[in-house]
mmCIF file of C-alpha atoms in Angstrom:
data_model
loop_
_atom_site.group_PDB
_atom_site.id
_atom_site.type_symbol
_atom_site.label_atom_id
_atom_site.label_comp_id
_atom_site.label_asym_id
_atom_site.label_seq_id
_atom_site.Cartn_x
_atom_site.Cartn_y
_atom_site.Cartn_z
ATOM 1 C CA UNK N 1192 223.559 166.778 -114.008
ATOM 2 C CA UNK N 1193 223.138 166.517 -118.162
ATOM 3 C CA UNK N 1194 224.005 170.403 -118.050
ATOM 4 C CA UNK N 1195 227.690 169.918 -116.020
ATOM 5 C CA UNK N 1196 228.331 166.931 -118.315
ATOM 6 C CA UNK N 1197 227.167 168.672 -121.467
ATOM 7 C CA UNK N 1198 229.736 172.141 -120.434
ATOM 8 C CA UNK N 1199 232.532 169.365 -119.569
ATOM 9 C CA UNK N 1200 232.536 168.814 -123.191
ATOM 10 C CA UNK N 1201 233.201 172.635 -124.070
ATOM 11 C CA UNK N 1202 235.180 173.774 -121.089
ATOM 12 C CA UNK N 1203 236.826 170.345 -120.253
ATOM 13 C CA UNK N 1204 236.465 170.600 -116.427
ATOM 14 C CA UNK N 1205 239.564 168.780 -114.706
ATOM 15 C CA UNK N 1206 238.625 165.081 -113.450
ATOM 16 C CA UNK N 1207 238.584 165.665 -109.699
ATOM 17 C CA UNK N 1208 235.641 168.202 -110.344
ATOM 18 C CA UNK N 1209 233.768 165.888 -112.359
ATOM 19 C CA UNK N 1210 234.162 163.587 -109.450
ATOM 20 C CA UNK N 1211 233.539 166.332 -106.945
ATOM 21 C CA UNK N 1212 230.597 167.122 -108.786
ATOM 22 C CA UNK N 1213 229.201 163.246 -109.103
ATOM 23 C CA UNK N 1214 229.916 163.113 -105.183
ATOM 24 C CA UNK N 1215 227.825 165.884 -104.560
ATOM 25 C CA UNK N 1216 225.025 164.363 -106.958
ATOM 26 C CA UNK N 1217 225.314 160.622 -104.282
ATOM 27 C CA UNK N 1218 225.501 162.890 -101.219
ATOM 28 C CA UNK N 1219 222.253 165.000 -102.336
ATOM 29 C CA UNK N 1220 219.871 161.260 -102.729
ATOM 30 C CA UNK N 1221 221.979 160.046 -99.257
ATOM 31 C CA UNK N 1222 220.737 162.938 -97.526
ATOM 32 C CA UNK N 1223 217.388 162.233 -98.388
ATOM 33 C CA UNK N 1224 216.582 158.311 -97.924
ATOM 34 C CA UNK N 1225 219.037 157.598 -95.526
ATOM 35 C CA UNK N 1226 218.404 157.521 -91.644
ATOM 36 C CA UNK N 1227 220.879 157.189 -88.758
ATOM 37 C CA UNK N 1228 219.470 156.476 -85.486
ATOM 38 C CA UNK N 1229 215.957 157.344 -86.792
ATOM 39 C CA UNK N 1230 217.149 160.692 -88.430
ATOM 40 C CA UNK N 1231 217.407 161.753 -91.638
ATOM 41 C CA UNK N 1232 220.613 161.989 -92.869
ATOM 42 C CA UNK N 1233 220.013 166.264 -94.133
ATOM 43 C CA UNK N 1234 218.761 166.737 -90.521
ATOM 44 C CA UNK N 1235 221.796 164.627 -88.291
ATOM 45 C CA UNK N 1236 223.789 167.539 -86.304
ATOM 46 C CA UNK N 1237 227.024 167.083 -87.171
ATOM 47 C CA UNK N 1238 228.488 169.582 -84.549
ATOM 48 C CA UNK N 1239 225.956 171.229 -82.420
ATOM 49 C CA UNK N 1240 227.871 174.793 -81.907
ATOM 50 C CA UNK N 1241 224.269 176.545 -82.103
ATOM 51 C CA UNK N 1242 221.478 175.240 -80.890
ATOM 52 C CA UNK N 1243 217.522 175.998 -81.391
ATOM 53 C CA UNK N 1244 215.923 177.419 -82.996
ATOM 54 C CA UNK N 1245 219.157 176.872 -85.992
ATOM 55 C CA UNK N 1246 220.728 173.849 -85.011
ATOM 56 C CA UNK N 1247 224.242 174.404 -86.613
ATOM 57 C CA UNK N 1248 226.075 172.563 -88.012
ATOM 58 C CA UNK N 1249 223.916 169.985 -89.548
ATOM 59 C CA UNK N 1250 224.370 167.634 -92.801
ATOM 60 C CA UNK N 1251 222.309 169.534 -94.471
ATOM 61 C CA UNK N 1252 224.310 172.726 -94.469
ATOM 62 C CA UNK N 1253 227.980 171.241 -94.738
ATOM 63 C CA UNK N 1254 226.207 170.165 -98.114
ATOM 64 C CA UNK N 1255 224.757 173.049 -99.148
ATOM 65 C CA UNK N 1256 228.540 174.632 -98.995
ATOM 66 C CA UNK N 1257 230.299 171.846 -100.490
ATOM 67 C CA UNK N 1258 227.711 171.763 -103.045
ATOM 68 C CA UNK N 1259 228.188 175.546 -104.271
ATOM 69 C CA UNK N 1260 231.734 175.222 -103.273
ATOM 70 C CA UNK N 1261 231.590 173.194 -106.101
ATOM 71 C CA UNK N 1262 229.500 175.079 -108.531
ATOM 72 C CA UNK N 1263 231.188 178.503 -108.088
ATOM 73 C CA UNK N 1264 234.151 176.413 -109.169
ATOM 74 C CA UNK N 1265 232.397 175.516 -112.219
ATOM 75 C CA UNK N 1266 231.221 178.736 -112.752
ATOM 76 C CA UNK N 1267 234.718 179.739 -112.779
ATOM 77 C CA UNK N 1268 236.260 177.766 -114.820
ATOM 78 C CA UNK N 1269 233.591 178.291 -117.738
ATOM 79 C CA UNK N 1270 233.855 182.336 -117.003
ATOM 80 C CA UNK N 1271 238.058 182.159 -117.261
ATOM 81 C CA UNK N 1272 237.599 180.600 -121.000
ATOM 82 C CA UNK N 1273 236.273 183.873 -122.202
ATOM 83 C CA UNK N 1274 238.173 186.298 -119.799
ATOM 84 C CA UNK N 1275 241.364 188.629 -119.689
ATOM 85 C CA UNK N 1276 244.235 187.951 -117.591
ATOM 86 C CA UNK N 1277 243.538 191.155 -115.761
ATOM 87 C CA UNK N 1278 239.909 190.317 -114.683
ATOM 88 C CA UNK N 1279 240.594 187.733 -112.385
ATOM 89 C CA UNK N 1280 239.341 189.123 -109.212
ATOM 90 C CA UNK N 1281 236.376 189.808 -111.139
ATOM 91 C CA UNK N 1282 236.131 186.023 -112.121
ATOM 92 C CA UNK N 1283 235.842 185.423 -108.288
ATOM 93 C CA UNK N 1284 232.880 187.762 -107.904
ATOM 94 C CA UNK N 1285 231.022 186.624 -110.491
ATOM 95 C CA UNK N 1286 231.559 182.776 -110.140
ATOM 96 C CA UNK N 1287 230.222 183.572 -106.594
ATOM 97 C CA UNK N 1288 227.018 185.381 -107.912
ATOM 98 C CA UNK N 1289 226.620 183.102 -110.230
ATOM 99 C CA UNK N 1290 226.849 179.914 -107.577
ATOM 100 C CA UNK N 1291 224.345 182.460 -105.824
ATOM 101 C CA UNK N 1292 221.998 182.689 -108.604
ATOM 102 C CA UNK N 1293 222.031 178.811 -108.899
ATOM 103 C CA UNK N 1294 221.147 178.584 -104.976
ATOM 104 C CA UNK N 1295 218.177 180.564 -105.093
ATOM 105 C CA UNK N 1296 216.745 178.594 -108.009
ATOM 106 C CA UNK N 1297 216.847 175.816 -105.956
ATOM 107 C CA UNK N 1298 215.058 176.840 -103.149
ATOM 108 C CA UNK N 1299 212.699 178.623 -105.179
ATOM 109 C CA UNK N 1300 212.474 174.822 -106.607
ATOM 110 C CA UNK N 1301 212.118 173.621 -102.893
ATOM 111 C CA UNK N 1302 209.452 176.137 -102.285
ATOM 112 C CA UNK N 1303 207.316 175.299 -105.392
ATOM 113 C CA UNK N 1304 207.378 171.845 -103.836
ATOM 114 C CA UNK N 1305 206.289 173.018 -100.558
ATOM 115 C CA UNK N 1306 203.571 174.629 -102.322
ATOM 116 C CA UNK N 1307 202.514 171.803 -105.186
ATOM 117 C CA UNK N 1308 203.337 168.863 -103.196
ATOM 118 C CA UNK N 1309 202.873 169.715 -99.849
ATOM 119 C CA UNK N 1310 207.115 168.625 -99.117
ATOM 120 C CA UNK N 1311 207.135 171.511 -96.258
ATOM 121 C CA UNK N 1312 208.676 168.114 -94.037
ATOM 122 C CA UNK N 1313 210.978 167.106 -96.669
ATOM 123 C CA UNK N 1314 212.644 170.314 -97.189
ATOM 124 C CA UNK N 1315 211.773 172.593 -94.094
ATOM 125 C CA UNK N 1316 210.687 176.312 -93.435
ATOM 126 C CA UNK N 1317 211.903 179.203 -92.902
ATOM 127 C CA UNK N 1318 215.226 179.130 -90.907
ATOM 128 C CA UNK N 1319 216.276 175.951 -93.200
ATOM 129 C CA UNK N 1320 215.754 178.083 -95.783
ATOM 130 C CA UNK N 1321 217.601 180.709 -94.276
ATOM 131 C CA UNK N 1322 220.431 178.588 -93.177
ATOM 132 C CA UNK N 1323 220.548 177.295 -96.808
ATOM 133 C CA UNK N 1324 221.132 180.653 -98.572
ATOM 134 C CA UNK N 1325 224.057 181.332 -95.861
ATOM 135 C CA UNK N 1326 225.636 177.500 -96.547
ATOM 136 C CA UNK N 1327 225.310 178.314 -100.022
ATOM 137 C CA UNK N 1328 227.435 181.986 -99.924
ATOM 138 C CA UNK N 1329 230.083 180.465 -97.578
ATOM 139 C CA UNK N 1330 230.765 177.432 -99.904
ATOM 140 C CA UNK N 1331 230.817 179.797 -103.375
ATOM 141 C CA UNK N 1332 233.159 182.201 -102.058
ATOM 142 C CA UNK N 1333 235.490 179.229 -100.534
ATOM 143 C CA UNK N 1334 235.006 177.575 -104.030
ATOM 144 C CA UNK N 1335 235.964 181.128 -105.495
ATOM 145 C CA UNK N 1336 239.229 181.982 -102.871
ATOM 146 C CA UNK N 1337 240.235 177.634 -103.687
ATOM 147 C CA UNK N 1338 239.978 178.166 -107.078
ATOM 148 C CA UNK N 1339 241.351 181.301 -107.401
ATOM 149 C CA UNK N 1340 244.196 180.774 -104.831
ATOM 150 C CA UNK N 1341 245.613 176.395 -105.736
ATOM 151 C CA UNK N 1342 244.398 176.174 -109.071
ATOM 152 C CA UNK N 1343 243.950 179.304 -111.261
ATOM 153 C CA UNK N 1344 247.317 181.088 -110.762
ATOM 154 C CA UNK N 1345 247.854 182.995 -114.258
#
């Protein structure tokens, strides 16, 4: 959070990101402490269009793509400061490998939890971790084609 805040002051992110970006910070402590119906608000199926063993669509994973929606748009934005007009296609690959690279920190973050404080229920196994990484890609390159397409049009 002190990282997006501190690069706001170099790159001067527009507002709506910043709020974007503070949503996303509520939604990730909602989706942890909250329960509907005696379910955690990460695990509520939002729209069951698969069922076992990947249960999709759940909260957990329309966060994990708005959530790296939002940082490949970050990513984005700081990478256009020090680009060339003509490398803009090459802004959306890298903002997405970038919002890639952030995603598997954080699981490798949920997995040294799993590991040092026994959170294997808190932040699930395999196919959650699975599911994540896909989430994750799907949101960067819609935060890379939105960004690219409505915002960045030099």
């Amino acid at each position: 959070v002190l990282l997006v805040f501190w690069l706001n002051e170099k790159y001067k992110f527009p507002q709506i990101l910043l709020w974007l970006f503070s949503i996303m910070i509520v939604l990730h402590f909602l989706g942890g402490i909250v329960y509907i119906g005696g379910t955690r608000l990460y695990d509520l199926m939002l729209i069951n269009l698969i069922g076992e063993p990947y249960f999709i669509l759940k909260f957990d994973q329309a966060f994990h793509t708005f959530c790296y929606f939002i940082v490949a748009i970050i990513a984005y934005y700081i990478l256009r400061k020090h680009a060339k007009k003509s490398t803009r296609y090459r802004l959306m690959i890298f903002a997405v490998l970038i919002a890639l690279g952030v995603s598997l920190l954080t699981e490798m973050l949920e997995f040294v939890m799993v590991i040092v404080a026994d959170a294997a229920e808190a932040v699930g196994g395999y196919y959650n971790t699975a599911l994540d990484l896909v989430s994750n890609l799907i949101g960067a390159v819609l935060g890379a084609i939105y960004v690219r397409t409505f915002i960045d049009k030099r």
